[in-house]
PDB file of C-alpha atoms in Angstrom:
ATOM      1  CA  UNK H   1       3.051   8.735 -17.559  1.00 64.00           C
ATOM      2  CA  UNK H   2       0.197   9.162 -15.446  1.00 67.00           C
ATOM      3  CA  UNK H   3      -2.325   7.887 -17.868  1.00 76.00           C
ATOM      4  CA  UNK H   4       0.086   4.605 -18.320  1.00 83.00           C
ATOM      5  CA  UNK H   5      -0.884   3.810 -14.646  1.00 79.00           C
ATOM      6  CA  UNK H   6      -4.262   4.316 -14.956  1.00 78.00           C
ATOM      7  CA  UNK H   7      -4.167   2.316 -17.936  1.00 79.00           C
ATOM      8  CA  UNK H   8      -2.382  -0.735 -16.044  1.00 85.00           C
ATOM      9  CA  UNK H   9      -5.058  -0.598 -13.374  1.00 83.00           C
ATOM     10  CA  UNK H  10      -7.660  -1.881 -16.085  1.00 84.00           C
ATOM     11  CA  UNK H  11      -5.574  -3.750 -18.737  1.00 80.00           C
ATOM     12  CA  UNK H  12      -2.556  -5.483 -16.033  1.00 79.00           C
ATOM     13  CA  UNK H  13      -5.118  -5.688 -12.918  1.00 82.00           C
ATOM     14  CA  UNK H  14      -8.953  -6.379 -13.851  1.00 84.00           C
ATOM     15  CA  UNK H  15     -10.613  -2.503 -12.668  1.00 89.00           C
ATOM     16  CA  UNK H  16     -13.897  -1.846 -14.611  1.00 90.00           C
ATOM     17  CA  UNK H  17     -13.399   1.674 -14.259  1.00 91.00           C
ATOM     18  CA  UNK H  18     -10.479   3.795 -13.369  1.00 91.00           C
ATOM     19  CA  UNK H  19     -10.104   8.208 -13.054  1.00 89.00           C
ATOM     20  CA  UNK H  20      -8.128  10.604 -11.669  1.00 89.00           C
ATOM     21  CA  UNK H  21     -10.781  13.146 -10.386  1.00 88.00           C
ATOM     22  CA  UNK H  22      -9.427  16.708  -9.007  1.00 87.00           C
ATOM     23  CA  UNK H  23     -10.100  18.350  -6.062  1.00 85.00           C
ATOM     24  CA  UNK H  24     -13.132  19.642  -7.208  1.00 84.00           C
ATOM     25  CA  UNK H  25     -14.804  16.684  -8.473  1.00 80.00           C
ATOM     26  CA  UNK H  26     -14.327  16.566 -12.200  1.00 84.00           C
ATOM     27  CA  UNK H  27     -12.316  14.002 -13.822  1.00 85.00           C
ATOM     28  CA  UNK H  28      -9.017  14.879 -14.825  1.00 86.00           C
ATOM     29  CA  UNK H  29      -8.578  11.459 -16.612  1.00 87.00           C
ATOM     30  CA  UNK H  30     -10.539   8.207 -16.951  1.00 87.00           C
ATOM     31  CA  UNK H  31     -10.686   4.961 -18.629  1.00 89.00           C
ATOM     32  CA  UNK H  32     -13.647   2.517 -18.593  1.00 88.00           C
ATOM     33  CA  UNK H  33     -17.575   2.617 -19.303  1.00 81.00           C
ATOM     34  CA  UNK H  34     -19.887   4.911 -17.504  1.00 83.00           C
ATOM     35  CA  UNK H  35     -16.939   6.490 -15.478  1.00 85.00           C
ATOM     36  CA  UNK H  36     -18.657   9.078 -13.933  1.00 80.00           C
ATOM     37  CA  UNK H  37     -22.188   7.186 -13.675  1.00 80.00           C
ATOM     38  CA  UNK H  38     -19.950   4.447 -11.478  1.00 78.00           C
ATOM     39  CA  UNK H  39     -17.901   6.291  -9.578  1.00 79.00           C
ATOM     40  CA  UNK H  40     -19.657   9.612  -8.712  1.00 80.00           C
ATOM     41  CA  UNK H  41     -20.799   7.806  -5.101  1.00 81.00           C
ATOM     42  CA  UNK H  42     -17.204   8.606  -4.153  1.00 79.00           C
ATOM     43  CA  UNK H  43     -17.278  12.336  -4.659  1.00 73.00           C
ATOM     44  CA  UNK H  44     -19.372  12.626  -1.538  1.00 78.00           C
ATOM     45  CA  UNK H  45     -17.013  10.988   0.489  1.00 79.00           C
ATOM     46  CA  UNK H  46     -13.910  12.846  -0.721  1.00 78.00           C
ATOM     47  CA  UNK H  47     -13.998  15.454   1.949  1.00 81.00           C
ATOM     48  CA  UNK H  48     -13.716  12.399   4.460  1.00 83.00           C
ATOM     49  CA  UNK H  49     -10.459  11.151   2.999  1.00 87.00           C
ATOM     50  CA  UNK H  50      -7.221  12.510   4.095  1.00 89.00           C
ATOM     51  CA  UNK H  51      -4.113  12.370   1.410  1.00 88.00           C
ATOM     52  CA  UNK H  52      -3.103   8.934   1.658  1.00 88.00           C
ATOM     53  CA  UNK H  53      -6.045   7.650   3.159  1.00 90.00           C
ATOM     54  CA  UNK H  54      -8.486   4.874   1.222  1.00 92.00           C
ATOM     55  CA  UNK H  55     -12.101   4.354   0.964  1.00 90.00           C
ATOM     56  CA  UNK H  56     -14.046   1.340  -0.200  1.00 89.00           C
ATOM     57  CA  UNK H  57     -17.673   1.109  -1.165  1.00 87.00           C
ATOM     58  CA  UNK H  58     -19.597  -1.731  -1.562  1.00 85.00           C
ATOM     59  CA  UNK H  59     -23.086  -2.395  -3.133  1.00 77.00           C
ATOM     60  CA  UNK H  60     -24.792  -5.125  -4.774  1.00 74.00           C
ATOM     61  CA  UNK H  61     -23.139  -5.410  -7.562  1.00 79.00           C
ATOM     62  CA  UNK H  62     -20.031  -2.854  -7.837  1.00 85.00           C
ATOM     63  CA  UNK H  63     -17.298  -1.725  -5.488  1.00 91.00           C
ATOM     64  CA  UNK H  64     -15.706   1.012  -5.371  1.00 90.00           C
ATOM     65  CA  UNK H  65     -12.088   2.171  -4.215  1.00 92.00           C
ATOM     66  CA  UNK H  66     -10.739   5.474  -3.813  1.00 92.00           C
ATOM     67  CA  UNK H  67      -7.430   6.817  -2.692  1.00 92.00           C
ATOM     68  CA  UNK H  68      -6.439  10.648  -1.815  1.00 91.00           C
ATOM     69  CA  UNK H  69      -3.385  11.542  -3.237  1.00 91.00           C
ATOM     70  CA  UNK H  70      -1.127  14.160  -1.935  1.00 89.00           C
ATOM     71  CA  UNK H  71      -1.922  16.497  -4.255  1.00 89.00           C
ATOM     72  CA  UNK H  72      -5.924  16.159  -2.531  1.00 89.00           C
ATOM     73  CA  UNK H  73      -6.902  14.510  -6.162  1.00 90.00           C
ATOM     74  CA  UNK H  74      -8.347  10.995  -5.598  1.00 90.00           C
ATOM     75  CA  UNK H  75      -7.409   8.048  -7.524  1.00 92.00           C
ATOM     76  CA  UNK H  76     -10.913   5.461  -7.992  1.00 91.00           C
ATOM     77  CA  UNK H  77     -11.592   2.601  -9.350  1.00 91.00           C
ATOM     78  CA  UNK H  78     -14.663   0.008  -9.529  1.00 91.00           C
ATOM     79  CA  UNK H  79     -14.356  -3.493 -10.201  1.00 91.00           C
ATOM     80  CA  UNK H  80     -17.043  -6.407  -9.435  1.00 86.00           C
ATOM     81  CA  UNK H  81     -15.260  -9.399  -8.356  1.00 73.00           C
ATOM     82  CA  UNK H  82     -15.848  -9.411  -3.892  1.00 73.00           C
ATOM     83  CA  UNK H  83     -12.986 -11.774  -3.687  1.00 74.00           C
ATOM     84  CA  UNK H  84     -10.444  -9.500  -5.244  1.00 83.00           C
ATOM     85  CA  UNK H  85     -10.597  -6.133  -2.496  1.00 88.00           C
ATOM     86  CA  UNK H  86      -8.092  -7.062  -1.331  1.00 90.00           C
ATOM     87  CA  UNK H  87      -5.871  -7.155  -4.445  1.00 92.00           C
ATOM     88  CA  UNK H  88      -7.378  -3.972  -5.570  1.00 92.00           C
ATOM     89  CA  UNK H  89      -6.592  -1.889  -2.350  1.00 92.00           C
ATOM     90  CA  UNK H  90      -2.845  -2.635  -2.696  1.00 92.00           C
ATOM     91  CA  UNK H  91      -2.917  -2.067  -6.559  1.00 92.00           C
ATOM     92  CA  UNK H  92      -4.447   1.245  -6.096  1.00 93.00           C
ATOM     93  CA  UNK H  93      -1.784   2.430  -3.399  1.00 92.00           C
ATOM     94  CA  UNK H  94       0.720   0.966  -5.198  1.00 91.00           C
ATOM     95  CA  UNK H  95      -0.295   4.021  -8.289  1.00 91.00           C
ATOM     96  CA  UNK H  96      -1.416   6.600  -6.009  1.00 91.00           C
ATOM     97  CA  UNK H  97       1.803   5.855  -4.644  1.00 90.00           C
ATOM     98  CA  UNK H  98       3.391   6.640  -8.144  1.00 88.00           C
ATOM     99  CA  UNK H  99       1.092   9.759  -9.166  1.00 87.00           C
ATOM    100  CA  UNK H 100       1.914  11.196  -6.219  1.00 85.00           C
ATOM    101  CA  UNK H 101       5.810  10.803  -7.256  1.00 85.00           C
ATOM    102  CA  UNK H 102       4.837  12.557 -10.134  1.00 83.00           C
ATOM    103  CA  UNK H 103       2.831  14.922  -8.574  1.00 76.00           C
ATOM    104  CA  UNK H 104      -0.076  14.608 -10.708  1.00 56.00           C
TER     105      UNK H 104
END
């Protein structure tokens, strides 16, 4: 089940990249190119995230969202349309939202 969200987050909603990364820092799951290349920036942050808090970084050409699920695993995802934040921040609480239902 968990792996059909992530999955929707790329195929339904237009991430690049999308993993489930444990409270250690490893991925649990992914889906996308250079997952850990792309989203490793976030691991350094993930002590400043409380569970159900967000984070969004932004460089030149990438950005990067990560949510803290209950659970203290974070839900991230990249994408590299500016215009769509928005649209990603409320598609990625709408699965934490979900995983953490499952308690994954």
């Amino acid at each position: 089940m968990k792996e059909s969200i992530v999955h929707a987050l790329i195929d339904d909603d237009g991430a690049e990249t999308v993993a489930l990364i444990d409270t250690d820092g490893f991925l649990v799951y992914s889906k996308g190119a250079d997952v850990e290349k792309i989203l490793s920036p976030l691991v350094q942050f993930s002590e400043e995230v409380k569970p159900g808090g967000i984070i969004t970084l932004i460089s030149e050409n990438k950005h990067l969202i990560a949510t803290k699920l209950q659970s203290g695993k974070m839900l991230a995802l990249s994408f590299a349309n500016s215009e769509r934040t928005g649209f990603m921040r409320m598609k990625i609480t709408d699965a934490a939202t979900y995983l953490s239902r499952l308690n994954a």
